[in-house]
Amino acid sequence: MSIRLYIGNLPKEEIDRQELQAVFAEEGDAVTTKLIKDRKTGKCRGFGFLTVNNDEQADQIIEKYNGQLFKDTAIKLEKALPRTKGEEGEEQPQVPKPVIQGQGTSSPVPSSNKEGVRRDRGKKSRRGGGGGARETATSVDNEAFRPDPRWAADLEKLKQMLAAQTTN
């Protein structure tokens, strides 16, 4: 079973995989490296991965190389987190959107972007993927659903307006 190690604090300049592989050359061919580069510029994004054969070898390499200088910067080595469905090294937390329930349809609650939350605006995400359809909540238990208190008054007004429209 192979173990992936995260290599951090790499210089953000044009370096290639062979230069990084040379650092770990004395560990033999059982160790492989992957350098993560920016797609547009081709420069290193500041991190990469090292794949080793087993846990014992991983611990030895971390102990031996963590803090070692590579192009005048001390590299950081640690066991990598498990891969996600997104791109390597790029984890994006997925926050479920609250839903308003009404007349058998669901629609997202309007939100302000004051807290720096990224809005999708109908564009397909390049990170989350897997090629499947997006997950949406189709039914919400009204007792378990508590709207955000900042929007509670507006939500109540919307519900009343919707009820008035359907009765006309």
mmCIF file of C-alpha atoms in Angstrom:
data_model
loop_
_atom_site.group_PDB
_atom_site.id
_atom_site.type_symbol
_atom_site.label_atom_id
_atom_site.label_comp_id
_atom_site.label_asym_id
_atom_site.label_seq_id
_atom_site.Cartn_x
_atom_site.Cartn_y
_atom_site.Cartn_z
ATOM 1 C CA MET A 1 0.000 0.000 0.000
ATOM 2 C CA SER A 2 1.518 3.319 -1.038
ATOM 3 C CA ILE A 3 1.474 6.387 1.181
ATOM 4 C CA ARG A 4 1.329 9.963 -0.135
ATOM 5 C CA LEU A 5 3.244 12.712 1.605
ATOM 6 C CA TYR A 6 2.524 16.408 1.192
ATOM 7 C CA ILE A 7 5.559 18.530 0.348
ATOM 8 C CA GLY A 8 4.895 22.141 1.266
ATOM 9 C CA ASN A 9 6.754 25.453 1.286
ATOM 10 C CA LEU A 10 8.290 24.891 -2.143
ATOM 11 C CA PRO A 11 9.537 28.010 -3.942
ATOM 12 C CA LYS A 12 6.968 29.518 -6.300
ATOM 13 C CA GLU A 13 9.181 29.684 -9.349
ATOM 14 C CA GLU A 14 9.867 27.551 -12.374
ATOM 15 C CA ILE A 15 11.169 24.264 -11.027
ATOM 16 C CA ASP A 16 10.688 20.820 -12.481
ATOM 17 C CA ARG A 17 9.926 17.407 -11.043
ATOM 18 C CA GLN A 18 13.473 16.140 -11.614
ATOM 19 C CA GLU A 19 14.898 18.821 -9.325
ATOM 20 C CA LEU A 20 12.501 17.791 -6.585
ATOM 21 C CA GLN A 21 13.136 14.090 -7.248
ATOM 22 C CA ALA A 22 16.894 14.735 -6.836
ATOM 23 C CA VAL A 23 16.293 15.781 -3.214
ATOM 24 C CA PHE A 24 14.893 12.329 -2.436
ATOM 25 C CA ALA A 25 17.263 10.420 -4.788
ATOM 26 C CA GLU A 26 19.031 8.478 -2.017
ATOM 27 C CA GLU A 27 15.701 6.870 -1.067
ATOM 28 C CA GLY A 28 15.782 4.969 -4.364
ATOM 29 C CA ASP A 29 13.291 4.336 -7.145
ATOM 30 C CA ALA A 30 10.542 3.397 -4.683
ATOM 31 C CA VAL A 31 9.929 7.113 -4.093
ATOM 32 C CA THR A 32 8.121 9.191 -6.732
ATOM 33 C CA THR A 33 7.353 12.896 -6.727
ATOM 34 C CA LYS A 34 4.621 15.022 -8.242
ATOM 35 C CA LEU A 35 4.966 18.777 -8.482
ATOM 36 C CA ILE A 36 1.759 20.841 -8.623
ATOM 37 C CA LYS A 37 2.042 23.684 -11.141
ATOM 38 C CA ASP A 38 -0.182 26.560 -12.179
ATOM 39 C CA ARG A 39 -1.892 25.730 -15.471
ATOM 40 C CA LYS A 40 -1.465 29.192 -16.957
ATOM 41 C CA THR A 41 2.048 30.170 -15.893
ATOM 42 C CA GLY A 42 3.691 26.754 -15.486
ATOM 43 C CA LYS A 43 5.245 27.881 -12.205
ATOM 44 C CA CYS A 44 5.161 25.796 -9.045
ATOM 45 C CA ARG A 45 2.152 26.469 -6.819
ATOM 46 C CA GLY A 46 4.269 25.939 -3.707
ATOM 47 C CA PHE A 47 3.512 22.284 -3.014
ATOM 48 C CA GLY A 48 3.786 18.775 -4.341
ATOM 49 C CA PHE A 49 3.439 15.142 -3.328
ATOM 50 C CA LEU A 50 5.788 12.284 -2.594
ATOM 51 C CA THR A 51 4.625 8.680 -2.870
ATOM 52 C CA VAL A 52 6.374 6.001 -0.788
ATOM 53 C CA ASN A 53 5.796 2.275 -0.259
ATOM 54 C CA ASN A 54 4.714 2.025 3.384
ATOM 55 C CA ASP A 55 4.081 3.838 6.671
ATOM 56 C CA GLU A 56 7.506 3.097 8.149
ATOM 57 C CA GLN A 57 9.278 4.536 5.114
ATOM 58 C CA ALA A 58 6.947 7.556 5.193
ATOM 59 C CA ASP A 59 7.775 8.247 8.846
ATOM 60 C CA GLN A 60 11.519 7.893 8.186
ATOM 61 C CA ILE A 61 11.397 10.277 5.224
ATOM 62 C CA ILE A 62 9.359 12.855 7.141
ATOM 63 C CA GLU A 63 11.840 12.723 10.018
ATOM 64 C CA LYS A 64 14.835 12.921 7.689
ATOM 65 C CA TYR A 65 13.726 15.574 5.168
ATOM 66 C CA ASN A 66 11.256 17.799 7.055
ATOM 67 C CA GLY A 67 12.906 21.225 7.289
ATOM 68 C CA GLN A 68 15.633 20.430 4.734
ATOM 69 C CA LEU A 69 16.563 23.328 2.462
ATOM 70 C CA PHE A 70 15.462 23.226 -1.176
ATOM 71 C CA LYS A 71 16.432 26.318 -3.190
ATOM 72 C CA ASP A 72 16.926 28.345 0.007
ATOM 73 C CA THR A 73 13.572 27.418 1.578
ATOM 74 C CA ALA A 74 12.919 24.803 4.251
ATOM 75 C CA ILE A 75 10.457 22.235 2.888
ATOM 76 C CA LYS A 76 7.601 20.913 4.997
ATOM 77 C CA LEU A 77 6.742 17.202 4.852
ATOM 78 C CA GLU A 78 3.672 15.549 6.341
ATOM 79 C CA LYS A 79 1.271 12.754 5.486
ATOM 80 C CA ALA A 80 -1.188 13.929 2.860
ATOM 81 C CA LEU A 81 -4.911 14.008 3.503
ATOM 82 C CA PRO A 82 -6.946 11.454 1.546
ATOM 83 C CA ARG A 83 -7.887 12.465 -1.983
ATOM 84 C CA THR A 84 -11.260 14.040 -2.622
ATOM 85 C CA LYS A 85 -13.328 14.054 -5.796
ATOM 86 C CA GLY A 86 -11.901 17.480 -6.697
ATOM 87 C CA GLU A 87 -8.475 18.258 -8.066
ATOM 88 C CA GLU A 88 -5.416 17.178 -6.124
ATOM 89 C CA GLY A 89 -4.482 19.444 -3.286
ATOM 90 C CA GLU A 90 -7.503 21.638 -3.747
ATOM 91 C CA GLU A 91 -10.207 20.974 -1.249
ATOM 92 C CA GLN A 92 -13.236 23.140 -1.290
ATOM 93 C CA PRO A 93 -15.710 22.878 1.539
ATOM 94 C CA GLN A 94 -19.219 22.331 0.307
ATOM 95 C CA VAL A 95 -21.839 24.205 2.290
ATOM 96 C CA PRO A 96 -25.437 23.103 1.752
ATOM 97 C CA LYS A 97 -27.760 25.909 0.696
ATOM 98 C CA PRO A 98 -30.902 26.433 2.777
ATOM 99 C CA VAL A 99 -34.160 25.817 0.944
ATOM 100 C CA ILE A 100 -37.621 27.388 1.161
ATOM 101 C CA GLN A 101 -40.414 24.887 0.905
ATOM 102 C CA GLY A 102 -43.558 25.956 -0.832
ATOM 103 C CA GLN A 103 -46.191 24.423 -3.106
ATOM 104 C CA GLY A 104 -44.125 21.338 -3.949
ATOM 105 C CA THR A 105 -41.101 23.207 -5.320
ATOM 106 C CA SER A 106 -37.851 24.220 -3.720
ATOM 107 C CA SER A 107 -35.860 27.343 -4.401
ATOM 108 C CA PRO A 108 -32.650 28.627 -2.796
ATOM 109 C CA VAL A 109 -32.799 31.363 -0.197
ATOM 110 C CA PRO A 110 -31.335 34.636 -1.520
ATOM 111 C CA SER A 111 -28.059 35.424 0.183
ATOM 112 C CA SER A 112 -25.784 38.418 0.392
ATOM 113 C CA ASN A 113 -22.129 37.967 -0.360
ATOM 114 C CA LYS A 114 -20.967 39.882 2.729
ATOM 115 C CA GLU A 115 -19.135 36.916 4.210
ATOM 116 C CA GLY A 116 -17.035 36.196 1.102
ATOM 117 C CA VAL A 117 -19.087 33.163 0.080
ATOM 118 C CA ARG A 118 -18.596 32.267 -3.593
ATOM 119 C CA ARG A 119 -21.750 32.344 -5.690
ATOM 120 C CA ASP A 120 -22.098 29.928 -8.585
ATOM 121 C CA ARG A 121 -24.247 32.160 -10.867
ATOM 122 C CA GLY A 122 -25.211 29.192 -13.014
ATOM 123 C CA LYS A 123 -21.672 28.230 -14.000
ATOM 124 C CA LYS A 124 -20.629 24.613 -13.773
ATOM 125 C CA SER A 125 -18.015 24.053 -11.107
ATOM 126 C CA ARG A 126 -14.664 22.760 -12.361
ATOM 127 C CA ARG A 127 -13.659 21.426 -8.965
ATOM 128 C CA GLY A 128 -16.409 19.363 -7.401
ATOM 129 C CA GLY A 129 -17.374 17.312 -10.366
ATOM 130 C CA GLY A 130 -17.481 13.668 -10.917
ATOM 131 C CA GLY A 131 -19.727 14.412 -13.891
ATOM 132 C CA GLY A 132 -23.000 13.834 -12.040
ATOM 133 C CA ALA A 133 -25.936 16.111 -11.472
ATOM 134 C CA ARG A 134 -25.771 18.555 -8.607
ATOM 135 C CA GLU A 135 -27.333 17.473 -5.385
ATOM 136 C CA THR A 136 -30.313 19.541 -4.278
ATOM 137 C CA ALA A 137 -32.588 19.191 -1.327
ATOM 138 C CA THR A 138 -36.045 18.259 -2.542
ATOM 139 C CA SER A 139 -37.792 17.998 0.776
ATOM 140 C CA VAL A 140 -37.073 19.517 4.149
ATOM 141 C CA ASP A 141 -38.796 18.677 7.405
ATOM 142 C CA ASN A 142 -40.384 21.983 8.478
ATOM 143 C CA GLU A 143 -39.797 21.324 12.180
ATOM 144 C CA ALA A 144 -36.118 20.552 11.657
ATOM 145 C CA PHE A 145 -35.570 23.505 9.308
ATOM 146 C CA ARG A 146 -34.710 26.757 11.055
ATOM 147 C CA PRO A 147 -34.120 29.729 8.732
ATOM 148 C CA ASP A 148 -31.214 32.044 9.302
ATOM 149 C CA PRO A 149 -32.428 34.664 11.805
ATOM 150 C CA ARG A 150 -31.086 37.454 9.603
ATOM 151 C CA TRP A 151 -33.530 36.393 6.883
ATOM 152 C CA ALA A 152 -36.454 35.222 9.022
ATOM 153 C CA ALA A 153 -38.517 38.401 8.592
ATOM 154 C CA ASP A 154 -37.902 38.535 4.831
ATOM 155 C CA LEU A 155 -38.703 34.845 4.546
ATOM 156 C CA GLU A 156 -42.022 35.317 6.318
ATOM 157 C CA LYS A 157 -42.917 38.201 3.956
ATOM 158 C CA LEU A 158 -42.074 36.042 0.938
ATOM 159 C CA LYS A 159 -44.242 33.218 2.246
ATOM 160 C CA GLN A 160 -47.174 35.610 2.731
ATOM 161 C CA MET A 161 -46.732 37.078 -0.766
ATOM 162 C CA LEU A 162 -46.612 33.591 -2.273
ATOM 163 C CA ALA A 163 -49.731 32.534 -0.362
ATOM 164 C CA ALA A 164 -51.553 35.679 -1.548
ATOM 165 C CA GLN A 165 -50.587 34.972 -5.182
ATOM 166 C CA THR A 166 -51.811 31.382 -5.101
ATOM 167 C CA THR A 167 -55.210 32.323 -3.622
ATOM 168 C CA ASN A 168 -55.945 34.879 -6.375
#
